[in-house]
GROMACS .gro file of C-alpha atoms in nm:
model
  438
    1UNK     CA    1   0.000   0.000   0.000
    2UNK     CA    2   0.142   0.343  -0.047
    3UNK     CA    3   0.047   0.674   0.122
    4UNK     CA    4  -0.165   0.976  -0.064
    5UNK     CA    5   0.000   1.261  -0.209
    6UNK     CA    6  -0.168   1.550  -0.093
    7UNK     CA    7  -0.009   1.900  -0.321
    8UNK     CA    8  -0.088   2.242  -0.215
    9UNK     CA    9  -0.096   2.408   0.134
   10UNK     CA   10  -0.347   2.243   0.376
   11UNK     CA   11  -0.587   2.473   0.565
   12UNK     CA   12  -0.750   2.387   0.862
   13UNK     CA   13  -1.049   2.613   0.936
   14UNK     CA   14  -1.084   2.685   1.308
   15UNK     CA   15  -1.410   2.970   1.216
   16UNK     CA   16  -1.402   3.248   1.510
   17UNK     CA   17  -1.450   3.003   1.784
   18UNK     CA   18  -1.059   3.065   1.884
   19UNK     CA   19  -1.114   3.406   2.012
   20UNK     CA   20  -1.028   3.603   1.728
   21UNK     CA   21  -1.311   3.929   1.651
   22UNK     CA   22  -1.462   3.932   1.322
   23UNK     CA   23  -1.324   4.169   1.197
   24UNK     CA   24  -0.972   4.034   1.148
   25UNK     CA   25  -1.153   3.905   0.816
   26UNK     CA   26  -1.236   4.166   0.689
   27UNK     CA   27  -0.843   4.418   0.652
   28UNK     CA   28  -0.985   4.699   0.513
   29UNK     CA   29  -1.217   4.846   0.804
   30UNK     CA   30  -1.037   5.030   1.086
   31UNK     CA   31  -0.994   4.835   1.389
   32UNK     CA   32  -0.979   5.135   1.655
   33UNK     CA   33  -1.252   5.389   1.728
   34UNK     CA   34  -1.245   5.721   1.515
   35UNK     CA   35  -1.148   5.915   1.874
   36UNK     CA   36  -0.841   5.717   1.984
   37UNK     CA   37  -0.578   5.826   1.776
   38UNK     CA   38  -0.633   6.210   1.828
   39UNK     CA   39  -0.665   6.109   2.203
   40UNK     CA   40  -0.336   6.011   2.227
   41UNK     CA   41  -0.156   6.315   1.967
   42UNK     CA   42  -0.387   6.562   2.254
   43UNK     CA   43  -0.247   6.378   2.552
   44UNK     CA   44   0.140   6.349   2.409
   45UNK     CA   45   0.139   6.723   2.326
   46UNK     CA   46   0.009   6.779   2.709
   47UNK     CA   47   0.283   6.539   2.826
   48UNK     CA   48   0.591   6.747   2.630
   49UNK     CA   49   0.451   7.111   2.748
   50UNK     CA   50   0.432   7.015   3.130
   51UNK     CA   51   0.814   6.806   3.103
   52UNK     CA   52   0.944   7.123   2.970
   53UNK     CA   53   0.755   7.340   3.242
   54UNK     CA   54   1.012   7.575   3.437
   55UNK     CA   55   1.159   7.378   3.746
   56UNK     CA   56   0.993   7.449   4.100
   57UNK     CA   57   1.152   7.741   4.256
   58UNK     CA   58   1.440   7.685   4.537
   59UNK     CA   59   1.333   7.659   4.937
   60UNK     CA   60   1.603   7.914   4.979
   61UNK     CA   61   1.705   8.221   4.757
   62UNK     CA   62   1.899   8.556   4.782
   63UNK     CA   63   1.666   8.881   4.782
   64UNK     CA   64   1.861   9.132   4.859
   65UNK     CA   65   2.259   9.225   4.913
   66UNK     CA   66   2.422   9.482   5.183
   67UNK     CA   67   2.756   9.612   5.160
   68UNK     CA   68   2.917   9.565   5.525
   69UNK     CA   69   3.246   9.596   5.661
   70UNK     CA   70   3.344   9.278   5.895
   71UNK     CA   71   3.361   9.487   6.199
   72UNK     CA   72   2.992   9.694   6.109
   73UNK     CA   73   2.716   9.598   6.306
   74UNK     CA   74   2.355   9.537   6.239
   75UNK     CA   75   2.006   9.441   6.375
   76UNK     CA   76   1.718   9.272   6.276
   77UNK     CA   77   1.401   9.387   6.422
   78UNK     CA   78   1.114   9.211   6.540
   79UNK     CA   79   0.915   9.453   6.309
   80UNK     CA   80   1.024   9.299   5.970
   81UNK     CA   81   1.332   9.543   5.977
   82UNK     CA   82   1.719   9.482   5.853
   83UNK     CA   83   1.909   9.804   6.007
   84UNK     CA   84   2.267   9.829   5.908
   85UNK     CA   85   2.560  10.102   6.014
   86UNK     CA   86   2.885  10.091   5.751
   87UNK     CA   87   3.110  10.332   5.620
   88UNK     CA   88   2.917  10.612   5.784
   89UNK     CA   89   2.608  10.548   5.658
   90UNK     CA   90   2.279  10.426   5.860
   91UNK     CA   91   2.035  10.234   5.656
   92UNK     CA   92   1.687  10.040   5.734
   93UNK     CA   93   1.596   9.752   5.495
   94UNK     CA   94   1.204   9.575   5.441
   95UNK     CA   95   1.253   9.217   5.513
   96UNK     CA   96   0.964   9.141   5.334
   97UNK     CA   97   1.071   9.274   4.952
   98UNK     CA   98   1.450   9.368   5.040
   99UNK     CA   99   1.408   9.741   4.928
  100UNK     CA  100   1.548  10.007   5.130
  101UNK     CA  101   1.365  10.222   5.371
  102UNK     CA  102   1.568  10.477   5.452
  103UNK     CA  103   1.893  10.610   5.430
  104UNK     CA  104   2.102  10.842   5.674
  105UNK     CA  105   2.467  10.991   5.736
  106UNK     CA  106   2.570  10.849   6.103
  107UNK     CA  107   2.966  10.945   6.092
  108UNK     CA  108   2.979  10.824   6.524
  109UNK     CA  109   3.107  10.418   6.479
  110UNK     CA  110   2.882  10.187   6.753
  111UNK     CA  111   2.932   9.819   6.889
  112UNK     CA  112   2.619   9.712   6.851
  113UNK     CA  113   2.258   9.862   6.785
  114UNK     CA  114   1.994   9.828   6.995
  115UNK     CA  115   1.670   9.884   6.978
  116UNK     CA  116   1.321   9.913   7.191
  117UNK     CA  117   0.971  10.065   7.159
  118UNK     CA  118   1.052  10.229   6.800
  119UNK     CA  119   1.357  10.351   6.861
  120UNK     CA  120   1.725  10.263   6.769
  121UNK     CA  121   1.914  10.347   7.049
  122UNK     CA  122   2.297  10.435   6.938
  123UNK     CA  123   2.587  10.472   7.196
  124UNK     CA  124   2.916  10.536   7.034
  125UNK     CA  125   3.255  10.249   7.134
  126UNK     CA  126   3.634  10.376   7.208
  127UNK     CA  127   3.528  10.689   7.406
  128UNK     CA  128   3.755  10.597   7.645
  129UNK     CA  129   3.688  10.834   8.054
  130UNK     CA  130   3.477  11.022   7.846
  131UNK     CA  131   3.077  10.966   7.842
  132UNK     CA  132   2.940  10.938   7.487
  133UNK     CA  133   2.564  11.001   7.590
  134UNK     CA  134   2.282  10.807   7.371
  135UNK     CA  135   2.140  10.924   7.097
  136UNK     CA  136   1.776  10.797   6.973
  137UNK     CA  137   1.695  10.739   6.606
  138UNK     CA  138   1.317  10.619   6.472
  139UNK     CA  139   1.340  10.335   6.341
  140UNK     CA  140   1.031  10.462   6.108
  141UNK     CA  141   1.240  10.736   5.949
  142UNK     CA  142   1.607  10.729   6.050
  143UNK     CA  143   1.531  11.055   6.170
  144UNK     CA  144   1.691  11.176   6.526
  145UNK     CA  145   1.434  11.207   6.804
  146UNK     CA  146   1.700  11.330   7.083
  147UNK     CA  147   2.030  11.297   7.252
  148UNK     CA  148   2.056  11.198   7.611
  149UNK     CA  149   2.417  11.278   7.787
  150UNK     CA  150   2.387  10.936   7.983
  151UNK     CA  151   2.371  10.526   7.931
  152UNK     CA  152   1.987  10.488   7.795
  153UNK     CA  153   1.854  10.135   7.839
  154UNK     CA  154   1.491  10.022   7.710
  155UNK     CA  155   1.258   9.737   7.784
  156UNK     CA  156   1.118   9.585   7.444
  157UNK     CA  157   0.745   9.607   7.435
  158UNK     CA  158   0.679   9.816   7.780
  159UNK     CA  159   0.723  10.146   7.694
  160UNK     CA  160   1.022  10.184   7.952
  161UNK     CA  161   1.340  10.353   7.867
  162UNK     CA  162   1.558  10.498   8.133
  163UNK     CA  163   1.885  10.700   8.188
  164UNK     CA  164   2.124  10.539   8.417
  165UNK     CA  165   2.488  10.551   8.499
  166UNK     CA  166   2.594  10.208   8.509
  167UNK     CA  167   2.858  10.054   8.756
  168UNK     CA  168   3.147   9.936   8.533
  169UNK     CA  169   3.250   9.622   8.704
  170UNK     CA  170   2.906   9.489   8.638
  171UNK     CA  171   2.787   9.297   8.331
  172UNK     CA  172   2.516   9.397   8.101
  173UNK     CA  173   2.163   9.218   8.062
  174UNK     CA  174   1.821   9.206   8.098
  175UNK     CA  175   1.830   9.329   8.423
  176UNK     CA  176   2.173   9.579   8.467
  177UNK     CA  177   2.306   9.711   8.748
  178UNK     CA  178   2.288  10.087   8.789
  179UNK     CA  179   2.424  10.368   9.081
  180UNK     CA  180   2.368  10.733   9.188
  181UNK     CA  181   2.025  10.771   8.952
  182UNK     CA  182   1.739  10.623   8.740
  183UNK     CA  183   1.547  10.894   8.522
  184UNK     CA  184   1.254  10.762   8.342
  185UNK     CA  185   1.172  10.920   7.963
  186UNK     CA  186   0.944  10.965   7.734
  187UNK     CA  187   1.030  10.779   7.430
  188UNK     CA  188   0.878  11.016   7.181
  189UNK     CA  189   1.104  11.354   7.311
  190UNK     CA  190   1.324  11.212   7.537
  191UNK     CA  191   1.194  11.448   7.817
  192UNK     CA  192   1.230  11.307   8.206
  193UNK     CA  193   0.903  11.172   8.322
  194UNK     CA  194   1.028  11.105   8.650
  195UNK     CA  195   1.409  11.049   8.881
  196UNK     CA  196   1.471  10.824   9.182
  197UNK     CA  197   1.781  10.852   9.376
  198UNK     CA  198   1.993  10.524   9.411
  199UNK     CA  199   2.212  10.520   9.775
  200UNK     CA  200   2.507  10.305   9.615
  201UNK     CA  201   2.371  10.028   9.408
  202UNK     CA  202   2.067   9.870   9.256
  203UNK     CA  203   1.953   9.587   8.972
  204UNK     CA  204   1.662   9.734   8.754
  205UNK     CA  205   1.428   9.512   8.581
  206UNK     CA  206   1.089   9.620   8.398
  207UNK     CA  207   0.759   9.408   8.532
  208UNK     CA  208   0.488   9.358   8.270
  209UNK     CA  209   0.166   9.537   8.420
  210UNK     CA  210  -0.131   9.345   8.436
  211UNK     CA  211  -0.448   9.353   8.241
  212UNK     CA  212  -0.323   9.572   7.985
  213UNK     CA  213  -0.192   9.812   8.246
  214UNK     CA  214   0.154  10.026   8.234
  215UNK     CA  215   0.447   9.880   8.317
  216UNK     CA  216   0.633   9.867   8.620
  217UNK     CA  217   0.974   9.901   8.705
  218UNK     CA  218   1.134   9.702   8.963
  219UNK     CA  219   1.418   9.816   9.143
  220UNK     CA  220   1.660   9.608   9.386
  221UNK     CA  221   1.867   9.792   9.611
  222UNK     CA  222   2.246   9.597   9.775
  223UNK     CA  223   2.116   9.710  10.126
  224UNK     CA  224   1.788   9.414   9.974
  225UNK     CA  225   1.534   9.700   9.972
  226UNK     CA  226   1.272   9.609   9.624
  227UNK     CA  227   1.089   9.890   9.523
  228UNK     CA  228   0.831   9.873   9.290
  229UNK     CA  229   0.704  10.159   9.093
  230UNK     CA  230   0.480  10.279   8.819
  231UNK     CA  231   0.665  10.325   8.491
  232UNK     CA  232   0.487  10.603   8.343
  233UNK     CA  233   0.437  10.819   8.706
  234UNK     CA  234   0.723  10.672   8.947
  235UNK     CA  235   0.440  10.631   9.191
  236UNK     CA  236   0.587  10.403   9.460
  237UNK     CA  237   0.381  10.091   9.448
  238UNK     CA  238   0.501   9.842   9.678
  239UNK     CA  239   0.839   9.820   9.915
  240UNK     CA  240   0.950   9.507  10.062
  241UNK     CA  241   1.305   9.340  10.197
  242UNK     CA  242   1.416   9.078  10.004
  243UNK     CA  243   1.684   8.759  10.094
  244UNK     CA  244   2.047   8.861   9.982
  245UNK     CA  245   2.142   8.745   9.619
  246UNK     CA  246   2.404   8.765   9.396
  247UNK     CA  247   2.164   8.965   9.217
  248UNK     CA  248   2.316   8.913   8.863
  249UNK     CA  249   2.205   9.055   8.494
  250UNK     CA  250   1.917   8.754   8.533
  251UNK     CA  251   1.825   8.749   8.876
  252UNK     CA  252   1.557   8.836   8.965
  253UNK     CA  253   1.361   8.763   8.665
  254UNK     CA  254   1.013   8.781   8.507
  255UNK     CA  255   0.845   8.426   8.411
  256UNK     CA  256   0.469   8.335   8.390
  257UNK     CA  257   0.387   8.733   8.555
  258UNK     CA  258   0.615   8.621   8.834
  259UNK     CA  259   0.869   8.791   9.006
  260UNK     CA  260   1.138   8.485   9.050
  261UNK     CA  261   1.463   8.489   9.293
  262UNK     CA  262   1.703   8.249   9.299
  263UNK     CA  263   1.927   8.336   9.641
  264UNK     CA  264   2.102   8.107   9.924
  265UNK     CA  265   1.903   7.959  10.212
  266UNK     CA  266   1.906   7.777  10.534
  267UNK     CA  267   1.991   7.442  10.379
  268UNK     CA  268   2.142   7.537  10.029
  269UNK     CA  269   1.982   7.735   9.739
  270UNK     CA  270   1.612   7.866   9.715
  271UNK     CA  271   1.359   8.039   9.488
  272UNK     CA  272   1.140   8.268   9.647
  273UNK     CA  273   0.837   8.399   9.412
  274UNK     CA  274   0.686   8.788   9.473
  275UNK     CA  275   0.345   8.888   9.327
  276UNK     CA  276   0.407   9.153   9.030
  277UNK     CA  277   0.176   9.402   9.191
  278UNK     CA  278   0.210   9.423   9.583
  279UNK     CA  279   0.567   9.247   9.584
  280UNK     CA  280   0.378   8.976   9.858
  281UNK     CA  281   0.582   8.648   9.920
  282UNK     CA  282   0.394   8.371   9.697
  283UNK     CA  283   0.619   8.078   9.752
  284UNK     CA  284   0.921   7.977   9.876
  285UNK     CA  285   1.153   7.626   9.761
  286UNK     CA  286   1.456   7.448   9.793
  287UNK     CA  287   1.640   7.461   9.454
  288UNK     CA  288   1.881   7.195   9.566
  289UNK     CA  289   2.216   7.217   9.272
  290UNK     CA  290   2.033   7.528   9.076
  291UNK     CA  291   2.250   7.759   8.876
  292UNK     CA  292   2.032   7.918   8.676
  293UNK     CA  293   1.653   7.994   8.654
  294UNK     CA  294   1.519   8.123   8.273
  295UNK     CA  295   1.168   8.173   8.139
  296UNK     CA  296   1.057   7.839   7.961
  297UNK     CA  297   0.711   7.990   7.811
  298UNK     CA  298   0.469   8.029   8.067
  299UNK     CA  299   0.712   7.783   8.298
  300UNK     CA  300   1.008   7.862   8.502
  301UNK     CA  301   1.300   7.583   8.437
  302UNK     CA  302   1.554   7.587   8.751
  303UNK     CA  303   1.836   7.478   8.563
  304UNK     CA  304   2.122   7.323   8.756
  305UNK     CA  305   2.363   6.927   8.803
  306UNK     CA  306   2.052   6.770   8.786
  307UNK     CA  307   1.918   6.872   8.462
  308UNK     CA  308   1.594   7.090   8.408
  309UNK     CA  309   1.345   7.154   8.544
  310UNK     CA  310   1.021   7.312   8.495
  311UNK     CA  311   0.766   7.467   8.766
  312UNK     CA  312   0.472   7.676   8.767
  313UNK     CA  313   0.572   7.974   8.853
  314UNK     CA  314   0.264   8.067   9.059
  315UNK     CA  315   0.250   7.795   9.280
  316UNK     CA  316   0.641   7.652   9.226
  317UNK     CA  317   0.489   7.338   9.175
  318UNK     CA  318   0.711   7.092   8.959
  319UNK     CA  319   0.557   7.045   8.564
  320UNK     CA  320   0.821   6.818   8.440
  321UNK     CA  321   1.216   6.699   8.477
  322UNK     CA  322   1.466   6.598   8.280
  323UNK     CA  323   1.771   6.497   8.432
  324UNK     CA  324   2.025   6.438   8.049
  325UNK     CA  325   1.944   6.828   7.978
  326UNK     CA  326   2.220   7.079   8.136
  327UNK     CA  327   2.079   7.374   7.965
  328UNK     CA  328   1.779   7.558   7.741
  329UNK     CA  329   1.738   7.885   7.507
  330UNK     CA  330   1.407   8.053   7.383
  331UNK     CA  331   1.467   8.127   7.037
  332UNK     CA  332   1.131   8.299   6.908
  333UNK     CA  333   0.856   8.123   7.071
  334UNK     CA  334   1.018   7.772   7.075
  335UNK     CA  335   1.260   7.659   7.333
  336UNK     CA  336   1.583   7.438   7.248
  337UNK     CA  337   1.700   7.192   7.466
  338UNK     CA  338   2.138   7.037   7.528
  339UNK     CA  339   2.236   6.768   7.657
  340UNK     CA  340   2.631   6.860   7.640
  341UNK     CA  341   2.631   7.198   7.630
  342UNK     CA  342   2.633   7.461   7.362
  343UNK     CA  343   2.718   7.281   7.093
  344UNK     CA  344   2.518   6.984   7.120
  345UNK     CA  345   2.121   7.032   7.092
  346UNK     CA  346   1.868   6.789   7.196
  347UNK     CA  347   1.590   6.916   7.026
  348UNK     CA  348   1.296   7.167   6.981
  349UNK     CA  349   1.057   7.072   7.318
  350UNK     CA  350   0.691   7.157   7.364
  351UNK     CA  351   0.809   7.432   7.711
  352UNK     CA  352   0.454   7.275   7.838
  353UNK     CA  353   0.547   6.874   7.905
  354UNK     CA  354   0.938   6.925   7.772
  355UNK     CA  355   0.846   6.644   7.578
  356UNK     CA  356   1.093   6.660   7.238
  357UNK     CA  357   0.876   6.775   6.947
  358UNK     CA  358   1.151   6.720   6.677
  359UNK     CA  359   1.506   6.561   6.711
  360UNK     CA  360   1.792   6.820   6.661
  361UNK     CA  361   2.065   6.632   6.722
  362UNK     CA  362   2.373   6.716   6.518
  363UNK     CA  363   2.231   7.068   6.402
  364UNK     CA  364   2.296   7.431   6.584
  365UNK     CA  365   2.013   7.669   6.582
  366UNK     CA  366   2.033   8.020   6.471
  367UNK     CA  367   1.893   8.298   6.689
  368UNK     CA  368   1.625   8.542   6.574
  369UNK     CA  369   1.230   8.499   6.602
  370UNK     CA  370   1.061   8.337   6.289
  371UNK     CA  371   0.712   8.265   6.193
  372UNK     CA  372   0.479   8.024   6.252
  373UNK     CA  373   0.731   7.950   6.551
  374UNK     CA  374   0.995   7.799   6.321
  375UNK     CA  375   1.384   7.736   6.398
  376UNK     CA  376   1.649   7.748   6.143
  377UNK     CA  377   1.903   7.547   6.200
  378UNK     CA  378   2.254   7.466   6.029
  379UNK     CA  379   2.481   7.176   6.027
  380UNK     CA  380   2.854   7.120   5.846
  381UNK     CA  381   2.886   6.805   5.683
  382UNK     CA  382   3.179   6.619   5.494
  383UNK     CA  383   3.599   6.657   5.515
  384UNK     CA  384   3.583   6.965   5.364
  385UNK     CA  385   3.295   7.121   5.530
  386UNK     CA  386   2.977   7.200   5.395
  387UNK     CA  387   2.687   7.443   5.571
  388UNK     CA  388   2.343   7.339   5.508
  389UNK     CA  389   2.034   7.464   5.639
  390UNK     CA  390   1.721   7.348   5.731
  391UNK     CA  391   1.405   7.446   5.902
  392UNK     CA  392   1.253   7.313   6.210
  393UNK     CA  393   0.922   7.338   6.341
  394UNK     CA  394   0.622   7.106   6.531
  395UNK     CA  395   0.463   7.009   6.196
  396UNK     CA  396   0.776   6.882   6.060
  397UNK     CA  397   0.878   6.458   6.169
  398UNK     CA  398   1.281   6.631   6.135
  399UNK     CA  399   1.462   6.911   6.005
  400UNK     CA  400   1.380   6.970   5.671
  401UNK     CA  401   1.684   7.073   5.447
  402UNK     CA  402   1.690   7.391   5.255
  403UNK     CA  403   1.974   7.405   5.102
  404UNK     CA  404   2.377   7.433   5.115
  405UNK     CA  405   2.529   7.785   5.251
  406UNK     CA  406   2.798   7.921   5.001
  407UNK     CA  407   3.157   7.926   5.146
  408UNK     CA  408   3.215   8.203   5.333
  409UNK     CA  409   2.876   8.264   5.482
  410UNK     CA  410   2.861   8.294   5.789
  411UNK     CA  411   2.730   8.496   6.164
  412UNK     CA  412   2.347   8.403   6.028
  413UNK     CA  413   2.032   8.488   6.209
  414UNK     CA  414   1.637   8.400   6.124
  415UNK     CA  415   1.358   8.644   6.079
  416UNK     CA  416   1.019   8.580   5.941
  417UNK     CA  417   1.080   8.335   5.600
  418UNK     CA  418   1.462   8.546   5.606
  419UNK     CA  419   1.769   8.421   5.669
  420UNK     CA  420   2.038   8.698   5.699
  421UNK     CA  421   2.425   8.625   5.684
  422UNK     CA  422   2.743   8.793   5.628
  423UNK     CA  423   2.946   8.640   5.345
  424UNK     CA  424   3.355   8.661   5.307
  425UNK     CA  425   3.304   8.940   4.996
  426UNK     CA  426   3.214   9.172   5.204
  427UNK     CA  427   2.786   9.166   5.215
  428UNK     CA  428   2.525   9.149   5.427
  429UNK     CA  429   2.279   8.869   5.209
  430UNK     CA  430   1.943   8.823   5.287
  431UNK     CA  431   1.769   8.495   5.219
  432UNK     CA  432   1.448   8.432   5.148
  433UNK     CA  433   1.280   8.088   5.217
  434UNK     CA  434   0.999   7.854   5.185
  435UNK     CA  435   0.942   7.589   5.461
  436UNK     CA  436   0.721   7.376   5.209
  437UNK     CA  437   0.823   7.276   4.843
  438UNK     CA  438   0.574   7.424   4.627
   0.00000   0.00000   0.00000
């Protein structure tokens, strides 16, 4: 038998039972809807025009530029203001836009500028026996207000500037220590409102008033004599002895509306609390190793070998304690916490339970209130260091970076979405930032 001989190709036909649409059969009819294809062109043109969209601007970039000599000083104000004194000039910068405000001749060189209730209060350096005086410059207008032949010292936000003659042995601070007489001005003319005589010695400090009230000036004598009086009349208020002290720039202090002492006792080292209006004993405690006692919001944190800790200041009942910390700062409306000193933050802490809101370990924070109670902070990194910045605040899990500093930058302080540093060429540069990418 021998096997058929089949010629030509063999076809097996499967119909359209394997899947295969009709249409297949029939080539010549379009096999996509008549909207697809300019579907796709629209959405491919879209794609190109956002891809070559401009870039997102940077978290950090320079608005404005100051010339500044490396020895010039300047301030930043907690009114949006950049004030600057170089090569004999005086000039007031908007943090908000950069441009200048105003611009004034100021040949008399100064350490430092300070400033309080509108005014800029400049007191030449290198005068040697001789007294310089103070002279008083608005801050709205650069314009001179008045000259005062003595020390001037103002309290930010009271209303409170005095003319004292200040005992030269003695540091400066919040509170300083003053001799022979305290005459209260007005701020607008410079004019004395009132004078108290000083027997030798005495440590001034300015008391909020209460209610919306004027505020008070407290004054403590060396022979332990506090006076309190009104600071627009110099009405004598209250008058009470107090325990001896070191009575230093800080102590007594102002925390919570409380009048604060830290001074020795019986059995070691105490803190006494005074009411703000009669000067009446509130409380007193041991303060066992206490150093130091600062402001910690509306807390009082006794700061000392044991750590910090925090106590209502009304009662002097203890809030919280934390025995790795050796030291705090308020920067703005946020308080840092260090475990090591100085150099070596812990973290930004809510002032209320101290717990540690975000970890700041390895950065430094800059000084200088910022919104939305924000903390700059900067960090070098690699052989050859590198300064970045970031931003800190509650809503953030860490620091978020900004960006890297250029070399040479340096002596920075925050403002209000402003960075401000001196650089090595010779400027003042003024950095704006974002917190959030846009």
């Amino acid at each position: 038998m021998g096997a058929d001989t089949v010629s030509g190709p063999m076809v097996i036909d499967l119909g359209y039972d394997r899947g295969e649409p009709i249409t297949y059969d029939r080539p010549g009819r379009r096999t996509m809807p008549s909207w697809l294809v300019p579907a796709v062109v629209l959405a491919m043109v879209l794609f190109s025009l956002t891809a070559s969209g401009p870039p997102p601007p940077p978290l950090l970039g320079a608005l404005t530029r100051v010339e500044i000599g490396s020895g010039d000083p300047y301030l930043v104000t907690g009114t949006g203001q950049l004030v600057v004194q170089s090569v004999g000039v005086l000039a007031s910068y908007d943090l908000a836009t950069g441009d200048l405000q105003w611009r004034v001749d100021q040949k008399v060189p100064v350490y430092r500028l300070r400033s309080g209730d509108g005014l800029l209060l400049l007191r030449p350096w290198g005068a040697g026996s001789t007294e310089p005086g103070t002279t008083a410059v608005s801050l709205a207008t650069g314009d001179q207000r008045w000259h005062n032949t003595r020390s001037v010292i103002g309290f930010d936000g009271t209303g409170l500037v005095f003319s004292v003659e200040g005992v030269r042995s003695q540091s400066s601070g919040t509170g300083r220590r003053v001799e022979r007489a305290v005459v209260a001005l007005d701020p607008e003319t410079g004019q004395t409102r009132w004078r108290v005589d000083v027997p030798s010695t005495a440590v001034l400090l300015a008391v909020p008033g209460q209610g919306g009230g004027a505020a008070r000036m407290l004054m403590v004598r060396d022979d332990l004599t506090a006076l309190l009086y009104d600071g627009r009349t110099g009405a004598l208020l209250a008058q009470r002895t107090v325990p001896a002290a070191n009575y230093d720039p800080d102590n007594p202090l102002v925390a919570g509306g409380v009048i604060l002492l830290r001074h020795p006792g019986p059995s070691g080292i105490e803190v006494s609390a005074f009411d703000p209006a009669t000067l009446r004993p509130l409380w007193t405690e041991p303060a066992g190793t206490t150093r130091e006692v600062q402001a910690c919001g509306p807390l009082a944190c006794l700061i000392g070998l044991d750590g910090v800790r925090a106590i209502d200041p009304a009662t002097g009942d203890l809030r919280w304690h934390r025995p790795g910390w050796r030291s705090i700062e308020t920067i703005g409306r946020r308080l840092i916490a260090y475990a090591d000193g100085p150099a070596s933050p812990t973290g930004l802490v809510d002032p209320m339970t101290g717990r540690v809101l975000v970890d700041l370990t390895g950065w430094r924070p800059l000084g200088g209130a910022t919104a939305d109670g924000e903390v700059l902070v900067i960090r070098e990194i690699g052989a050859d260091p590198r300064t970045m910045v970031a931003v800190a605040a509650p809503r953030l899990s860490r620091p978020r970076v900004l960006a890297e500093l250029p070399a040479g930058t340096g002596e920075c302080q925050s403002a209000a979405q402003r960075l401000i540093c001196r650089s090595m060429y010779g400027e003042l540069v003024v950095w704006a930032y974002r917190a959030e990418p846009a």
